[in-house]
Protein backbone atom coordinates (compact mmCIF):
# COMPACT_ATOMS: atom_id res chain seq x y z
CA MET A 1 -11.93 0.25 -8.09
CA VAL A 2 -12.82 -3.34 -7.21
CA THR A 3 -13.06 -4.08 -3.48
CA LEU A 4 -10.87 -7.07 -2.72
CA ARG A 5 -11.63 -9.68 -0.09
CA LEU A 6 -10.55 -13.22 0.66
CA GLU A 7 -12.92 -16.15 1.13
CA PRO A 8 -12.24 -19.49 2.90
CA ASP A 9 -11.83 -21.13 -0.51
CA ASP A 10 -9.03 -18.68 -1.30
CA HIS A 11 -7.13 -19.85 1.78
CA ARG A 12 -7.54 -23.46 0.62
CA LYS A 13 -6.29 -22.66 -2.89
CA VAL A 14 -3.21 -20.88 -1.62
CA SER A 15 -2.36 -23.54 0.97
CA GLU A 16 -2.61 -26.27 -1.66
CA ALA A 17 -0.47 -24.26 -4.07
CA ILE A 18 2.22 -23.73 -1.42
CA ALA A 19 2.29 -27.43 -0.52
CA ALA A 20 2.60 -28.41 -4.19
CA ALA A 21 5.35 -25.86 -4.87
CA GLU A 22 7.38 -26.86 -1.82
CA ALA A 23 7.05 -30.56 -2.69
CA ALA A 24 9.41 -29.96 -5.61
CA SER A 25 11.99 -27.68 -3.98
CA ASP A 26 13.87 -26.91 -0.78
CA GLY A 27 12.44 -23.40 -0.83
CA GLU A 28 9.83 -22.08 1.59
CA ILE A 29 7.01 -19.83 0.40
CA LEU A 30 5.19 -17.47 2.74
CA THR A 31 2.05 -15.59 1.70
CA ILE A 32 0.74 -12.62 3.65
CA VAL A 33 -2.28 -10.49 2.82
CA SER A 34 -2.88 -7.19 4.59
CA ALA A 35 -5.89 -4.89 4.46
CA ASP A 36 -3.48 -2.01 3.80
CA SER A 37 0.14 -1.06 4.29
CA ASP A 38 -0.26 2.38 5.84
CA SER A 39 -2.88 4.74 7.24
CA TYR A 40 -1.74 7.60 4.93
CA HIS A 41 -2.75 10.21 7.51
CA ASP A 42 0.26 12.26 6.47
CA VAL A 43 -1.19 12.45 2.95
CA ALA A 44 -4.35 14.01 4.37
CA LEU A 45 -2.17 16.50 6.26
CA HIS A 46 -0.30 17.41 3.09
CA TRP A 47 -3.54 18.06 1.21
CA ALA A 48 -4.90 20.11 4.13
CA VAL A 49 -1.76 22.26 4.19
CA ALA A 50 -1.97 22.68 0.40
CA GLY A 51 -5.59 23.80 0.73
CA MET A 52 -4.68 26.28 3.45
CA ILE A 53 -1.86 27.75 1.37
CA GLY A 54 -4.21 27.95 -1.60
CA VAL A 55 -6.73 29.98 0.39
CA LEU A 56 -4.02 32.38 1.56
CA ALA A 57 -2.78 32.77 -2.02
CA ILE A 58 -6.29 33.55 -3.28
CA CYS A 59 -6.82 36.08 -0.48
CA ALA A 60 -3.53 37.80 -1.34
CA TRP A 61 -4.49 37.87 -5.02
CA GLN A 62 -8.08 39.00 -4.46
CA THR A 63 -7.58 41.52 -1.65
CA ALA A 64 -10.28 43.81 -3.03
CA ARG A 65 -12.86 41.04 -2.98
CA LEU A 66 -11.86 40.11 0.56
CA ALA A 67 -12.33 43.74 1.61
CA SER A 68 -15.71 43.83 -0.14
CA ALA A 69 -16.76 40.68 1.69
CA TRP A 70 -15.70 42.29 4.96
CA GLU A 71 -17.89 45.31 4.20
CA GLY A 72 -20.81 43.06 3.32
CA LEU A 73 -20.43 41.23 6.61
CA PHE A 74 -19.95 44.21 8.92
CA GLY A 75 -21.80 46.96 7.05
CA TRP A 76 -21.08 49.37 4.21
CA GLY A 77 -19.20 51.77 6.40
CA ALA A 78 -16.88 49.15 7.85
CA GLU A 79 -13.57 49.59 6.07
CA ALA A 80 -11.17 46.79 7.01
CA SER A 81 -7.61 47.54 8.04
CA ALA A 82 -4.69 45.49 6.74
CA GLY A 83 -4.54 43.64 10.04
CA GLU A 84 -8.24 42.79 9.91
CA LEU A 85 -7.93 41.50 6.35
CA LEU A 86 -4.98 39.36 7.38
CA PHE A 87 -6.99 38.01 10.32
CA ALA A 88 -9.89 37.17 8.00
CA ALA A 89 -7.55 35.41 5.58
CA MET A 90 -6.07 33.34 8.42
CA ILE A 91 -9.55 32.34 9.62
CA LEU A 92 -10.51 31.21 6.12
CA ALA A 93 -7.26 29.27 5.81
CA VAL A 94 -7.78 27.47 9.13
CA VAL A 95 -11.36 26.59 8.18
CA LYS A 96 -10.10 25.19 4.88
CA PHE A 97 -7.39 23.19 6.65
CA LEU A 98 -9.85 21.63 9.10
CA ALA A 99 -12.44 20.96 6.39
CA VAL A 100 -9.94 19.07 4.22
CA LEU A 101 -8.76 17.02 7.20
CA LEU A 102 -12.36 16.17 8.04
CA VAL A 103 -13.22 15.10 4.50
CA LEU A 104 -10.06 13.01 4.22
CA LYS A 105 -10.93 11.00 7.30
CA TRP A 106 -12.77 8.85 4.75
CA LYS A 107 -10.03 6.41 3.84
CA PRO A 108 -11.12 5.55 0.27
CA LEU A 109 -10.77 9.22 -0.68
CA ARG A 110 -7.47 9.47 1.18
CA LEU A 111 -6.17 6.49 -0.78
CA ALA A 112 -7.46 7.91 -4.07
CA LEU A 113 -5.51 11.13 -3.43
CA THR A 114 -2.32 9.30 -2.50
CA PRO A 115 0.25 9.25 -5.33
CA GLY A 116 0.93 5.82 -6.79
CA ALA A 117 4.64 6.11 -6.08
CA THR A 118 3.90 6.74 -2.40
CA LYS A 119 1.68 3.67 -2.22
CA GLY A 120 4.35 1.60 -3.93
CA ARG A 121 7.07 2.67 -1.51
CA ARG A 122 4.96 1.97 1.55
CA VAL A 123 3.78 -1.42 0.33
CA ARG A 124 7.42 -2.35 -0.34
CA ARG A 125 8.49 -1.09 3.09
CA ARG A 126 5.75 -3.09 4.83
CA ALA A 127 6.60 -6.21 2.84
CA ILE A 128 10.26 -6.01 3.85
CA ALA A 129 9.34 -5.44 7.50
CA LEU A 130 7.01 -8.45 7.52
CA PHE A 131 9.60 -10.60 5.77
CA ARG A 132 12.23 -9.72 8.34
CA ALA A 133 9.85 -10.52 11.18
CA ALA A 134 8.37 -13.73 9.79
CA ALA A 135 10.80 -15.40 7.42
CA GLU A 136 14.28 -13.89 7.10
CA SER A 137 16.97 -16.33 8.32
CA ARG A 138 14.28 -18.69 9.66
CA THR A 139 15.07 -21.43 7.18
CA VAL A 140 18.22 -23.55 7.26
CA GLY A 141 19.16 -22.75 3.69
CA ARG A 142 17.84 -19.17 3.77
CA THR A 143 15.56 -20.03 0.88
CA ALA A 144 12.34 -18.32 1.97
CA VAL A 145 10.27 -16.15 -0.37
CA LEU A 146 7.45 -13.86 0.72
CA ILE A 147 4.53 -13.00 -1.54
CA TYR A 148 2.85 -9.97 0.00
CA LEU A 149 -0.47 -8.50 -1.12
CA SER A 150 -1.85 -5.20 0.15
CA LEU A 151 -5.56 -5.12 -0.64
CA ALA A 152 -6.39 -1.43 -0.28
CA GLU A 153 -3.57 -0.35 -2.57
CA HIS A 154 -4.05 -3.23 -5.05
CA ARG A 155 -0.29 -3.77 -4.93
CA ALA A 156 1.95 -6.75 -4.29
CA GLU A 157 5.61 -7.40 -3.53
CA ILE A 158 7.89 -10.43 -3.60
CA VAL A 159 10.77 -10.49 -1.11
CA ALA A 160 13.37 -13.28 -1.06
CA ASP A 161 15.96 -14.43 1.47
CA GLU A 162 19.72 -14.23 0.98
CA ALA A 163 20.33 -17.57 -0.75
CA VAL A 164 17.54 -16.90 -3.24
CA THR A 165 18.65 -13.37 -4.13
CA ARG A 166 22.18 -14.65 -4.83
CA VAL A 167 20.98 -16.83 -7.71
CA THR A 168 18.02 -14.83 -9.02
CA THR A 169 17.24 -11.37 -10.35
CA PRO A 170 14.16 -9.23 -9.66
CA GLU A 171 13.05 -9.91 -13.24
CA CYS A 172 12.66 -13.64 -12.57
CA TRP A 173 9.57 -12.87 -10.46
CA GLY A 174 7.91 -11.09 -13.38
CA ASP A 175 5.62 -13.99 -14.30
CA ALA A 176 4.49 -14.40 -10.70
CA MET A 177 3.71 -10.70 -10.39
CA ALA A 178 1.92 -10.68 -13.74
CA GLU A 179 -0.32 -13.57 -12.68
CA LEU A 180 -1.06 -11.96 -9.33
CA ILE A 181 -1.76 -8.45 -10.59
CA GLY A 182 -3.85 -9.74 -13.49
CA GLU A 183 -6.16 -11.65 -11.15
CA ILE A 184 -6.31 -8.76 -8.68
CA ARG A 185 -7.63 -6.52 -11.45
CA GLU A 186 -10.39 -9.06 -12.01
CA GLY A 187 -11.22 -9.14 -8.30
CA ARG A 188 -9.77 -12.64 -7.68
CA PRO A 189 -6.92 -12.16 -5.18
CA GLY A 190 -6.98 -15.77 -3.96
CA THR A 191 -6.59 -17.17 -7.46
CA GLY A 192 -3.86 -14.64 -8.17
CA LEU A 193 -1.92 -15.64 -5.07
CA ALA A 194 -2.20 -19.34 -5.92
CA LEU A 195 -0.91 -18.72 -9.45
CA ALA A 196 1.91 -16.53 -8.11
CA VAL A 197 2.89 -19.30 -5.70
CA GLU A 198 3.10 -21.73 -8.63
CA GLU A 199 5.39 -19.37 -10.55
CA VAL A 200 7.61 -18.75 -7.52
CA GLY A 201 7.72 -22.50 -6.92
CA GLU A 202 9.04 -23.05 -10.45
CA VAL A 203 11.87 -20.59 -9.84
CA LEU A 204 12.75 -22.24 -6.54
CA THR A 205 12.65 -25.70 -8.11
CA ARG A 206 15.18 -24.63 -10.76
CA HIS A 207 17.65 -23.31 -8.23
CA PHE A 208 16.85 -25.37 -5.12
CA PRO A 209 15.53 -28.79 -6.19
CA LYS A 210 14.05 -31.01 -3.51
CA THR A 211 16.50 -32.96 -1.34
CA SER A 212 15.89 -35.69 1.21
CA GLU A 213 17.09 -33.46 4.06
CA ASP A 214 14.47 -30.77 3.45
CA VAL A 215 11.80 -30.24 6.10
CA ASN A 216 8.82 -27.89 6.11
CA GLU A 217 10.00 -24.93 8.18
CA ILE A 218 7.17 -22.44 7.54
CA PRO A 219 3.47 -23.45 7.70
CA ASP A 220 1.79 -23.84 4.31
CA LYS A 221 -0.95 -21.32 4.88
CA LEU A 222 -2.11 -17.90 3.84
CA ILE A 223 -1.68 -15.34 6.62
CA GLU A 224 -4.31 -12.62 6.63
CA LEU A 225 -3.58 -9.53 8.73
């Protein structure tokens, strides 16, 4: 998977694209890029629990082999009781649990083992939270649109304010998302954001053409978290 990063020139491209898009409409476009949208520590915990249960299942299935291993460890005459075998199985399970947690401290692996649907939900949740904090109801006409990119997950979201959602459908952002995701896959997030801003600007221009009363209410810059 390509490692995504933003350069100073990317900030310039996006700022210029926002200014150009807003020059033709009363809409406001906000772009936010985050390194990730979640730590996914719970995913590591889920895998660790699954590993622990797997060890217990194998021990229950291969009781004879567990007893043989006990004899090999403590001597040929050491016949393990049921309680001792259970204790041994629990020790193995705990070791497995801790080992998986330790390995999954490496975030790239943790992300690789996170289901795509989980990533999608958490990126969407973070995008909505950031929109509510930074843009929702902060424009006179409630015409703000957030383009959010989460680098680690290689996922993006577009969130619009009330006035915009009344006159648009989620499908109308399809071209913007296609431009953004296409460039992300090529390792060019800045170019993708700039192209997405252009597409969003076209939608806003159709529904909210520029008026003389419009003022710039949100800075024309890329916010990097």
